[in-house]
C-alpha positions as protocol buffer text, in pm:
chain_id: "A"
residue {
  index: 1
  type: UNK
  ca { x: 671 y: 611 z: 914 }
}
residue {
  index: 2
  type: UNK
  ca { x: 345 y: 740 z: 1051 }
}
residue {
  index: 3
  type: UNK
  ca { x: 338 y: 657 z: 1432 }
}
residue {
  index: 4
  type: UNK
  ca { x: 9 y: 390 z: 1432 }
}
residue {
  index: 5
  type: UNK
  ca { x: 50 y: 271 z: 1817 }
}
residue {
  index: 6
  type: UNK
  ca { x: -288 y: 398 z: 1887 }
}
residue {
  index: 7
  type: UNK
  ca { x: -680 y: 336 z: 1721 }
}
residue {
  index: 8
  type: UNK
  ca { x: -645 y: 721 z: 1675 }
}
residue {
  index: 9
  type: UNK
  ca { x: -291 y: 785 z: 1526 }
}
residue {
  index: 10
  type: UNK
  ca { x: -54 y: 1082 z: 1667 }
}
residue {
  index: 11
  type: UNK
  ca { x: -369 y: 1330 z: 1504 }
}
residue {
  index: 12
  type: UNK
  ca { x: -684 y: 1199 z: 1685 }
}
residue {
  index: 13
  type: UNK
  ca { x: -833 y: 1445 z: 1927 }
}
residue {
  index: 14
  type: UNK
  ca { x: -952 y: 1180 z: 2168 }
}
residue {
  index: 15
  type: UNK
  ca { x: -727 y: 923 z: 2377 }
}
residue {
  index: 16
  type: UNK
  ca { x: -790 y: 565 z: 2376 }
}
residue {
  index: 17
  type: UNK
  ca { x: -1066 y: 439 z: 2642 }
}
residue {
  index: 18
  type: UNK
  ca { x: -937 y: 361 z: 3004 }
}
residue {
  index: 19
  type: UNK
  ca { x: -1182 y: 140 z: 3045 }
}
residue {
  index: 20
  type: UNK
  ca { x: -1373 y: -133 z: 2875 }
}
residue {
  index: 21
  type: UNK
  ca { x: -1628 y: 123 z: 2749 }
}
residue {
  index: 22
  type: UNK
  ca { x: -1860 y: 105 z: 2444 }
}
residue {
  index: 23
  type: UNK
  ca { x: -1757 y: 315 z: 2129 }
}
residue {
  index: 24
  type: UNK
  ca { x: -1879 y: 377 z: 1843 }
}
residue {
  index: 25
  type: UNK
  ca { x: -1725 y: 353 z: 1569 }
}
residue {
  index: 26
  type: UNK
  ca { x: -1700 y: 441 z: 1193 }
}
residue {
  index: 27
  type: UNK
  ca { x: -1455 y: 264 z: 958 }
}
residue {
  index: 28
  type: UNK
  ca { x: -1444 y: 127 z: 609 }
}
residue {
  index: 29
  type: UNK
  ca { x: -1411 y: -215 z: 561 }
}
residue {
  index: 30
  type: UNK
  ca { x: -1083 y: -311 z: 385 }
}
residue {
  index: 31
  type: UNK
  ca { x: -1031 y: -672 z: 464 }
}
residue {
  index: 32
  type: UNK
  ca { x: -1173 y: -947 z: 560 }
}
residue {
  index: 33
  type: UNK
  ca { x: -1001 y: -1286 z: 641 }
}
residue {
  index: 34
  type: UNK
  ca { x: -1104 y: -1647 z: 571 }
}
residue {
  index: 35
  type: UNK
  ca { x: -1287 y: -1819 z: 879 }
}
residue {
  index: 36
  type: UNK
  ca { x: -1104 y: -2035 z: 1074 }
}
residue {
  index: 37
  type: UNK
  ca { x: -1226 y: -2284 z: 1344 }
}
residue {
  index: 38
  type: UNK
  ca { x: -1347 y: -2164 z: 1681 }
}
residue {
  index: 39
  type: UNK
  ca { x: -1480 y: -2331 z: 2031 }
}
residue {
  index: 40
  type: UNK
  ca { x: -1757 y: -2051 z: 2126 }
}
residue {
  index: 41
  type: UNK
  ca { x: -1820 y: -1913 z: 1735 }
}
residue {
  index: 42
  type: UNK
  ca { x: -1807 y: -2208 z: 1518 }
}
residue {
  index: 43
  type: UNK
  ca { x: -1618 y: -2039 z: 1322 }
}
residue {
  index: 44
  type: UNK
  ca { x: -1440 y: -1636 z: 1316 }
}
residue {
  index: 45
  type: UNK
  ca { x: -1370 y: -1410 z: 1097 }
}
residue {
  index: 46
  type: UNK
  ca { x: -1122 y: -1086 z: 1148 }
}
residue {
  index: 47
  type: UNK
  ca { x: -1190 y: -788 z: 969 }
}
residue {
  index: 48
  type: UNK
  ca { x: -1030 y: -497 z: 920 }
}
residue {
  index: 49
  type: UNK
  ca { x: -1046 y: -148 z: 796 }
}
residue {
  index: 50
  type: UNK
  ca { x: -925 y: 213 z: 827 }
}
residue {
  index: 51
  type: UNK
  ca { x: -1129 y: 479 z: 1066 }
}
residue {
  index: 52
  type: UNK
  ca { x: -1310 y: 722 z: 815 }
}
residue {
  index: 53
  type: UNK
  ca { x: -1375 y: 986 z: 1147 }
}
residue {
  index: 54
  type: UNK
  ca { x: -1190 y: 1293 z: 1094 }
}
residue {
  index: 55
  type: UNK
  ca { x: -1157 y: 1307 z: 1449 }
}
residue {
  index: 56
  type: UNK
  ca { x: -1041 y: 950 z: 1508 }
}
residue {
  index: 57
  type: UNK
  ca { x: -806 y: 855 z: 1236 }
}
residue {
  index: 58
  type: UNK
  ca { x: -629 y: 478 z: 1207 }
}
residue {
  index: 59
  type: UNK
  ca { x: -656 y: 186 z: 1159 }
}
residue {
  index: 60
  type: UNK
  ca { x: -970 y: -85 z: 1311 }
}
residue {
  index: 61
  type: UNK
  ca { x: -958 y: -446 z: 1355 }
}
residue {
  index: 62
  type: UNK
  ca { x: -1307 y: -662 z: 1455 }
}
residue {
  index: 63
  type: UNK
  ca { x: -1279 y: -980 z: 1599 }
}
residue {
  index: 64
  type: UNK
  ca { x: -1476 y: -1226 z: 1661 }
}
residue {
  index: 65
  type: UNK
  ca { x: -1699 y: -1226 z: 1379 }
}
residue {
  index: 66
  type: UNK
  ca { x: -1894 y: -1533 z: 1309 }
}
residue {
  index: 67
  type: UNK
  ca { x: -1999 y: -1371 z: 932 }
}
residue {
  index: 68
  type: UNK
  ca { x: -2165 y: -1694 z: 751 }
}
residue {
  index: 69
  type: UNK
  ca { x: -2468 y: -1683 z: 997 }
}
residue {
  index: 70
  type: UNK
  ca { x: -2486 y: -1297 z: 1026 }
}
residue {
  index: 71
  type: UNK
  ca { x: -2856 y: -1135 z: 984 }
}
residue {
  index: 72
  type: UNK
  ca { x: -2877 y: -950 z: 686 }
}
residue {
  index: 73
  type: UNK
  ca { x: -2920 y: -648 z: 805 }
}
residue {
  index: 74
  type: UNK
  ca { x: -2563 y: -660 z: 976 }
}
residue {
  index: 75
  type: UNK
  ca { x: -2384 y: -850 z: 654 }
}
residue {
  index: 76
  type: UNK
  ca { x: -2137 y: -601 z: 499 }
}
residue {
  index: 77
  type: UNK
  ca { x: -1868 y: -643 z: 226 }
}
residue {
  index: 78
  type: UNK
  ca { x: -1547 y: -489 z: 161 }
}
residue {
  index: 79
  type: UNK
  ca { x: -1513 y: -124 z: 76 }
}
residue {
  index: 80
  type: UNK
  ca { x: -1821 y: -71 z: 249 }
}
residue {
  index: 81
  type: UNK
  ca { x: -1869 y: 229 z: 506 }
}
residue {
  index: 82
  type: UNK
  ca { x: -2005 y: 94 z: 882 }
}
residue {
  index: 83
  type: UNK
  ca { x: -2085 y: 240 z: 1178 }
}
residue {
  index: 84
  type: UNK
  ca { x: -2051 y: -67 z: 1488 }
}
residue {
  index: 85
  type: UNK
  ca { x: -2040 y: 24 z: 1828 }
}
residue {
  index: 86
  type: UNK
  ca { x: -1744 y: -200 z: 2001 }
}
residue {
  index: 87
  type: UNK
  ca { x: -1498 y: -252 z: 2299 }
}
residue {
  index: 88
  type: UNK
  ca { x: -1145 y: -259 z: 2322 }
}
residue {
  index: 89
  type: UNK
  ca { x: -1023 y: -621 z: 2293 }
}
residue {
  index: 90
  type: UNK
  ca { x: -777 y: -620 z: 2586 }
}
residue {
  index: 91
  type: UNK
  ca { x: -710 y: -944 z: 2571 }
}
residue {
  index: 92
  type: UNK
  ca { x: -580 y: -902 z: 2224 }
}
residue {
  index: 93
  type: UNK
  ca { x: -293 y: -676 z: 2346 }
}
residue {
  index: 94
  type: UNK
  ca { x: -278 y: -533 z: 1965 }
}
residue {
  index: 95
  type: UNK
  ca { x: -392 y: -155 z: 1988 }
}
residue {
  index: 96
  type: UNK
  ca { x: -618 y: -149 z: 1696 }
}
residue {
  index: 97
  type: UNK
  ca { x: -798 y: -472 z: 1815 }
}
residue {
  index: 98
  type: UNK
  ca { x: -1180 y: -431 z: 1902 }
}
residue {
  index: 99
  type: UNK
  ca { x: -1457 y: -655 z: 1985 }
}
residue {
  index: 100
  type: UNK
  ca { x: -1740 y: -530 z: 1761 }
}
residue {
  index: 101
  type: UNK
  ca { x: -2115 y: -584 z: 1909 }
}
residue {
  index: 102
  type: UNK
  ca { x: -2270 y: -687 z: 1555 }
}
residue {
  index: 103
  type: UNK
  ca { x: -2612 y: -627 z: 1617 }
}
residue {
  index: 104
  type: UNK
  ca { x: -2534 y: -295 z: 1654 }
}
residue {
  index: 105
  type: UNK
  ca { x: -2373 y: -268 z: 1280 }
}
residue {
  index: 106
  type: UNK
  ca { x: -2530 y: -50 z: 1028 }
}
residue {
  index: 107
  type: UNK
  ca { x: -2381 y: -27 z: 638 }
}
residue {
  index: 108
  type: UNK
  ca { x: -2399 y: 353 z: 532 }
}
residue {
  index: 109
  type: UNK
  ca { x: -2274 y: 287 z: 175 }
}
residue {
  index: 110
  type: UNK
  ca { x: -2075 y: 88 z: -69 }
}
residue {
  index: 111
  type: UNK
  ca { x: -1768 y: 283 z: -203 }
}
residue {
  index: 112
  type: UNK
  ca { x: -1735 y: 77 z: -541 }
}
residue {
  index: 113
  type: UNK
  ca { x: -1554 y: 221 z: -753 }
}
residue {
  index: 114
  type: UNK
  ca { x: -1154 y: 356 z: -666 }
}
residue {
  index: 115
  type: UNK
  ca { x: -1178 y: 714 z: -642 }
}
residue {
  index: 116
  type: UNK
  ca { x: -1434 y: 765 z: -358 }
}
residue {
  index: 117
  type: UNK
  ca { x: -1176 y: 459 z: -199 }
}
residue {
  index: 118
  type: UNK
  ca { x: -899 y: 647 z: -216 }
}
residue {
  index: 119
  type: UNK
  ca { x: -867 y: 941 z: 3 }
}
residue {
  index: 120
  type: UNK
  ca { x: -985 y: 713 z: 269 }
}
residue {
  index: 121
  type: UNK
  ca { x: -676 y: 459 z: 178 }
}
residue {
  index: 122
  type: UNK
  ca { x: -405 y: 673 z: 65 }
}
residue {
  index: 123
  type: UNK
  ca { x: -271 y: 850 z: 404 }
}
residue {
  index: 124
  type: UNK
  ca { x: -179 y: 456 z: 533 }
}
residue {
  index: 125
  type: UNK
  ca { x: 15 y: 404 z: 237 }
}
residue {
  index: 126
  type: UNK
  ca { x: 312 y: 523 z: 442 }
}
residue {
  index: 127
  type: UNK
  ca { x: 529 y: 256 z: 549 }
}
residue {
  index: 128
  type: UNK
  ca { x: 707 y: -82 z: 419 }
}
residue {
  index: 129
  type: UNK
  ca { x: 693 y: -427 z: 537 }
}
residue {
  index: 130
  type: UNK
  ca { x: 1053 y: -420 z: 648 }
}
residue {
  index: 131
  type: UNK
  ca { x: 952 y: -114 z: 865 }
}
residue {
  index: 132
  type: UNK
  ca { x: 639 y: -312 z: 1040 }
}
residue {
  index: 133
  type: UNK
  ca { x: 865 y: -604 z: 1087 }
}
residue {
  index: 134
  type: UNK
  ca { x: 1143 y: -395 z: 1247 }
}
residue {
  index: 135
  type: UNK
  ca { x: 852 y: -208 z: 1496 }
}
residue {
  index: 136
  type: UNK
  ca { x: 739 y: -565 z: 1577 }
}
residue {
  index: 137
  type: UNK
  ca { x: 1107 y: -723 z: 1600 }
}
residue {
  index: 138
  type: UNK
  ca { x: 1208 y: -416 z: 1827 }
}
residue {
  index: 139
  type: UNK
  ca { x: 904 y: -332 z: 2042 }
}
residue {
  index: 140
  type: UNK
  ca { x: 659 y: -585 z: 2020 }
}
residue {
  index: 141
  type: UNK
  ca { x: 367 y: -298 z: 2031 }
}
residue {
  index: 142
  type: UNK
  ca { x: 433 y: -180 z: 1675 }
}
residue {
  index: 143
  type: UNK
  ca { x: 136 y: -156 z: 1417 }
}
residue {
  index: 144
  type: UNK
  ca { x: -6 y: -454 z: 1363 }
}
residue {
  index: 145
  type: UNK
  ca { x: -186 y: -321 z: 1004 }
}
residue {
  index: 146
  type: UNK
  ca { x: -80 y: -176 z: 719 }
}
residue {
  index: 147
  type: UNK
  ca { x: -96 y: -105 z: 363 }
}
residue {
  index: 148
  type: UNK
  ca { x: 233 y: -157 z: 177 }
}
residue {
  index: 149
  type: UNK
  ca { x: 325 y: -80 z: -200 }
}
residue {
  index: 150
  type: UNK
  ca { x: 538 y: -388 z: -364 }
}
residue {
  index: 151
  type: UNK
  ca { x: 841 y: -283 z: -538 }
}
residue {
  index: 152
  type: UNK
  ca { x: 800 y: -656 z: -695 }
}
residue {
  index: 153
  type: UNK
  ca { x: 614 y: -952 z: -660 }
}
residue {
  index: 154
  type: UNK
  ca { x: 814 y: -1240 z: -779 }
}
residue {
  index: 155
  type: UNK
  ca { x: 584 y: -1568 z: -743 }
}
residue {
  index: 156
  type: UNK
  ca { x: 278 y: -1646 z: -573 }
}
residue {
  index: 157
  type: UNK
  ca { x: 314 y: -2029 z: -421 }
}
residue {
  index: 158
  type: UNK
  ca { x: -5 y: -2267 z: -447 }
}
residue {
  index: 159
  type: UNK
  ca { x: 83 y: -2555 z: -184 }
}
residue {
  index: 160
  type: UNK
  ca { x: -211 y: -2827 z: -88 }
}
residue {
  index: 161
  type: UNK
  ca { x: -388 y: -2715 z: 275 }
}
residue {
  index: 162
  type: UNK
  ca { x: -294 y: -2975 z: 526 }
}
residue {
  index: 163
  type: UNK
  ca { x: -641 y: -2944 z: 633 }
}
residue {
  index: 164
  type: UNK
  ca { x: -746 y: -2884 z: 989 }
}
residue {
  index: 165
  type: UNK
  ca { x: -569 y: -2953 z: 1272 }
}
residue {
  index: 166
  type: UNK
  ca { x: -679 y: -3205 z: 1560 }
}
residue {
  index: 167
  type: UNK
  ca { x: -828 y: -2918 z: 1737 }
}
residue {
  index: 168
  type: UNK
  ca { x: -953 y: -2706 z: 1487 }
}
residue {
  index: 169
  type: UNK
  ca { x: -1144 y: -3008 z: 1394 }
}
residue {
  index: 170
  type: UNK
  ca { x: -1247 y: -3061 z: 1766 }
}
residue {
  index: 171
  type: UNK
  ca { x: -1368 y: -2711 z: 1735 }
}
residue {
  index: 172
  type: UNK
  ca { x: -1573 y: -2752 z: 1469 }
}
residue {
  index: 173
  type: UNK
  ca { x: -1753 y: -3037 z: 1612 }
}
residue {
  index: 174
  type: UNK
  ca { x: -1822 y: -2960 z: 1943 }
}
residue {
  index: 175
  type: UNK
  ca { x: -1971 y: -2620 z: 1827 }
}
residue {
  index: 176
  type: UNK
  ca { x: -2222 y: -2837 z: 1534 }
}
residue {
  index: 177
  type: UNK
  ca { x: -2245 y: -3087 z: 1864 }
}
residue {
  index: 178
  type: UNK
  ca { x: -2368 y: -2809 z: 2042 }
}
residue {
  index: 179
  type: UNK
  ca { x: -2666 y: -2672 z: 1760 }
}
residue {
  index: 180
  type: UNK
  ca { x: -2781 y: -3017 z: 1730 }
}
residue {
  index: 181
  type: UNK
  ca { x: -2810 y: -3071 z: 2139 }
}
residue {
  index: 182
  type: UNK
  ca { x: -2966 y: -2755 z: 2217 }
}
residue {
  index: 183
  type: UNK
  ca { x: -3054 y: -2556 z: 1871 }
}
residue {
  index: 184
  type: UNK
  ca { x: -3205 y: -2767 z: 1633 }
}
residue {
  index: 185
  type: UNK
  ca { x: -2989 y: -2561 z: 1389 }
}
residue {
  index: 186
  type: UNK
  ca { x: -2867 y: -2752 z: 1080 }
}
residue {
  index: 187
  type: UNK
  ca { x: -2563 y: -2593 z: 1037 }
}
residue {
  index: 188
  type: UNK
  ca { x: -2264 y: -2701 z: 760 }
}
residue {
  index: 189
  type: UNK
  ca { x: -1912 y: -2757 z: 932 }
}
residue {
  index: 190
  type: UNK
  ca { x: -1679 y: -2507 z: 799 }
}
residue {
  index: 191
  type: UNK
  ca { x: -1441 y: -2678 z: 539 }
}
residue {
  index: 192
  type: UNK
  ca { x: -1169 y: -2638 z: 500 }
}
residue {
  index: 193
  type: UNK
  ca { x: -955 y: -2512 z: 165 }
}
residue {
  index: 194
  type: UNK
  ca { x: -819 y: -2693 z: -77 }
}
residue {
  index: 195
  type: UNK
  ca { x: -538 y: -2487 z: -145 }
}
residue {
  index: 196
  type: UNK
  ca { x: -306 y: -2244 z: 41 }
}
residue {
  index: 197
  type: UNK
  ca { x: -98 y: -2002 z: -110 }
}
residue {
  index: 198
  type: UNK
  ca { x: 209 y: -1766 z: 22 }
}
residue {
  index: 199
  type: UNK
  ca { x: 306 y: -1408 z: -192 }
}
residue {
  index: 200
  type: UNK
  ca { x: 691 y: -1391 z: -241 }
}
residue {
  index: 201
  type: UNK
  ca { x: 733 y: -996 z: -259 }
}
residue {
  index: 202
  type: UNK
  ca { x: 977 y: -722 z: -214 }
}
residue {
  index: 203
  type: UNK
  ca { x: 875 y: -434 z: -32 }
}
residue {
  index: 204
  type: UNK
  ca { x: 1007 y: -64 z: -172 }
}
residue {
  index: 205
  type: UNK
  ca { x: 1285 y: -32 z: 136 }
}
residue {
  index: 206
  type: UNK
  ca { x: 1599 y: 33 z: -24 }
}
residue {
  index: 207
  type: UNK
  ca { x: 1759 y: -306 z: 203 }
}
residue {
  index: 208
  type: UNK
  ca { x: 1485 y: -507 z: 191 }
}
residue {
  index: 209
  type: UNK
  ca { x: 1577 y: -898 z: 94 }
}
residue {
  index: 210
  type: UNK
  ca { x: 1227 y: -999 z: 4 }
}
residue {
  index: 211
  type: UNK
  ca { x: 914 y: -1149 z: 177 }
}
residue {
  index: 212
  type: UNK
  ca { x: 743 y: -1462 z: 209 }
}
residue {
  index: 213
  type: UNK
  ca { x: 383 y: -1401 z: 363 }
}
residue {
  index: 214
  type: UNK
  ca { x: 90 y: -1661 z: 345 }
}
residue {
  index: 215
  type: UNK
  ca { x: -235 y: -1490 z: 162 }
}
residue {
  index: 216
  type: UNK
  ca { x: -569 y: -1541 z: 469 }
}
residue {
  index: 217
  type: UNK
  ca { x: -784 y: -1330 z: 233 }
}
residue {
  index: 218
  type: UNK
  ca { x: -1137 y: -1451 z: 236 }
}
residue {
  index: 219
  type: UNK
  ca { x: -1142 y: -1482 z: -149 }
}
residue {
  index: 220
  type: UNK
  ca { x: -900 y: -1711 z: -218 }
}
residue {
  index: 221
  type: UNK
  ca { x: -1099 y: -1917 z: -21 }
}
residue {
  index: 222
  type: UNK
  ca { x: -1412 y: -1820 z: -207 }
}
residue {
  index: 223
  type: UNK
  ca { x: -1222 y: -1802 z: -540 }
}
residue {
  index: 224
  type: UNK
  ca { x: -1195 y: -2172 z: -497 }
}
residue {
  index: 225
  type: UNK
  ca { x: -1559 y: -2276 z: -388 }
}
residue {
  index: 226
  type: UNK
  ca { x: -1633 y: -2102 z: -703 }
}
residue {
  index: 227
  type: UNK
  ca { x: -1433 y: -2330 z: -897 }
}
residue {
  index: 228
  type: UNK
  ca { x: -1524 y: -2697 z: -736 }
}
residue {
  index: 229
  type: UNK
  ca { x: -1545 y: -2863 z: -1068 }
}
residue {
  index: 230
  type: UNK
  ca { x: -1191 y: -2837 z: -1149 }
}
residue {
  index: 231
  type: UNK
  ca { x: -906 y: -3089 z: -1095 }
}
residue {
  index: 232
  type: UNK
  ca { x: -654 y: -3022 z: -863 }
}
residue {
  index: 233
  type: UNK
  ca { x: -365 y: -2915 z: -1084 }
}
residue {
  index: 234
  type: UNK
  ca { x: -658 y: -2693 z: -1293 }
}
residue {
  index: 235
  type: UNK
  ca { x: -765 y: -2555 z: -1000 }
}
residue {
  index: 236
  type: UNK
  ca { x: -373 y: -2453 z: -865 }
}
residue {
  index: 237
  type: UNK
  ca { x: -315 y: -2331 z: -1168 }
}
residue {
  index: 238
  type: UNK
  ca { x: -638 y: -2126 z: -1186 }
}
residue {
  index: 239
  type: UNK
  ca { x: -525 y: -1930 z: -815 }
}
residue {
  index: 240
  type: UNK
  ca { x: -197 y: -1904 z: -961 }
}
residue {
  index: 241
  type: UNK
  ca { x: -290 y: -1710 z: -1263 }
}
residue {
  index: 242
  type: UNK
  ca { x: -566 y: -1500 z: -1067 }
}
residue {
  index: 243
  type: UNK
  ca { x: -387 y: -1424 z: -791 }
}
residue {
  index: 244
  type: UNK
  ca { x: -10 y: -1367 z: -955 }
}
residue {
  index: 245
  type: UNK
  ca { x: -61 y: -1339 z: -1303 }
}
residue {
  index: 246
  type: UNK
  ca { x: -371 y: -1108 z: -1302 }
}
residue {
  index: 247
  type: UNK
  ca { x: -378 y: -922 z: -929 }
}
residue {
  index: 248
  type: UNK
  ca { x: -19 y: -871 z: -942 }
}
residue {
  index: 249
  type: UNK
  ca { x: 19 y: -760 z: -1317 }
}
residue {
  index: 250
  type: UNK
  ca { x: 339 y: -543 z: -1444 }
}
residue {
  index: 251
  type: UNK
  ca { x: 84 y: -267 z: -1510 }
}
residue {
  index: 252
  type: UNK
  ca { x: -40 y: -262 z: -1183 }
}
residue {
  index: 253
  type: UNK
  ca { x: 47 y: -21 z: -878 }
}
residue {
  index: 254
  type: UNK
  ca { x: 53 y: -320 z: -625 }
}
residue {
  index: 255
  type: UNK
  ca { x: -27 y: -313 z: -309 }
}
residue {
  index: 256
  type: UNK
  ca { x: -100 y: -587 z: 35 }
}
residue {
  index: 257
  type: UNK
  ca { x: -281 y: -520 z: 346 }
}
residue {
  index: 258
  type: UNK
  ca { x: -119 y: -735 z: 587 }
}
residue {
  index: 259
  type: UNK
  ca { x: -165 y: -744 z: 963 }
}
residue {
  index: 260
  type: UNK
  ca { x: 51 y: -980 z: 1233 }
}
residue {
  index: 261
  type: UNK
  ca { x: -95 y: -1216 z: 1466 }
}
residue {
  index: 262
  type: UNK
  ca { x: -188 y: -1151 z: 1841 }
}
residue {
  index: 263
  type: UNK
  ca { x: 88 y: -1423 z: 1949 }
}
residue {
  index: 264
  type: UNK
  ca { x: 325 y: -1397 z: 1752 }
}
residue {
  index: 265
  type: UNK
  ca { x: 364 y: -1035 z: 1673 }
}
residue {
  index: 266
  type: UNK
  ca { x: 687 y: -1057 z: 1446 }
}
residue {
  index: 267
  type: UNK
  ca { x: 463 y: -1299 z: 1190 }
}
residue {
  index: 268
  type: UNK
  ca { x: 274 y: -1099 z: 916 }
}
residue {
  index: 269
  type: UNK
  ca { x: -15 y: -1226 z: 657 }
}
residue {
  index: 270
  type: UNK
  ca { x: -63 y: -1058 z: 351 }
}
């Protein structure tokens, strides 16, 4: 497994900053999370992607991005080449964690279709989930990204969302609180999902006993806005069969970007 400790990889001509000085930076966008409920933001997004610098290779996390109220100019989607100039998010503690300075973001291009993708994507395609969870088990500084190839995925489980918590709903107020007080902003409190839904997967390690990882991906949130008018057991079923039946097809080469969280470094999303 390709050592990923650093932003730059074992390959990348330049060390990681000393200090908390501005980069910039040059990625493509390969992921982007739903929002979740924040005290300063409103609401965050993290965002990921892989460095397309020949001279800084690896992998590039951006948080915290408050995307629904972006300017246009700085709005981006995935697959998309940016340049942002950012900061190393020490308070993260993951190595590929930077705070991004959006006004500085600039889209270059959209790579739509798979072949321009996929000499940017292929060289991560190195690893398997049982090896991430062993660097995180063992070290606690492992990679917290990756790209993994299923060898199967076996079920994809729709469960109700409990909704927000206490404090994420505190969250949410106090920042609309906030807009009203001193903005004048009419702003719509994030909602949150109906559904949830967790892959359960085998990885291509020759020992590996199978994983259960909850999906954060920003589109099966959006899948479901996109579908409002159905039922509840319609709408499960509709996720189910979109993001098992179809995404996850026999015919398919599978494969989930997952990444850990800043706490609790052993716990991987897909």
């Amino acid at each position: 497994m390709t050592d990923q400790m650093t932003l730059f990889g074992p390959d990348g001509t330049e060390p990681e900053p000393a200090t908390d000085e501005v980069r910039s930076l040059r990625l493509m966008i390969t992921v982007k999370a739903a929002p979740n409920p924040s005290h300063t933001y409103g609401e965050t997004v993290c965002v990921a992607g892989v460095s397309v610098d020949p001279n800084r290779p690896g992998w590039v996390r951006l948080y915290p991005i408050n995307f629904r109220y972006l300017e246009q100019d700085t709005r981006f989607s995935k697959y998309d080449i940016v340049t942002v100039d950012a900061q190393r998010a020490r308070a993260d503690g993951r190595h590929e964690s930077w705070k991004p300075r959006m006004a500085s973001l600039r889209v270059e291009k959209s790579l739509r279709a798979w072949d321009p993708r996929r000499p940017h994507i292929a060289p991560y395609m190195d690893t398997t989930m049982c090896e991430l969870n062993e660097a995180a088990r063992g070290q606690g500084v492992g990679p917290s990204l990756g790209l993994v190839r299923a060898a199967s995925v076996e079920d994809f489980v729709v469960e109700k969302h409990p909704g927000w918590t206490r404090d994420e709903q505190a969250k949410i107020d106090n920042y609309v609180g906030q807009l009203d007080l001193f903005g004048g902003e009419d702003r719509t409190p994030l909602e949150a999902p109906r559904f949830r839904g967790a892959y359960h997967w085998h990885c291509r390690s020759e020992d590996c006993r199978g994983h259960k990882q909850g999906n954060i991906d920003w589109e099966l949130v959006a899948f479901q806005r996109t579908m409002r008018s159905l039922g509840d057991a319609d709408l499960a079923d509709a996720i189910k069969a979109t993001f098992l039946g179809e995404l996850c097809a026999s015919d398919r080469d599978v494969a989930f970007y997952v990444g850990n969280q800043a706490k609790r470094r052993n716990v991987f999303s897909v």
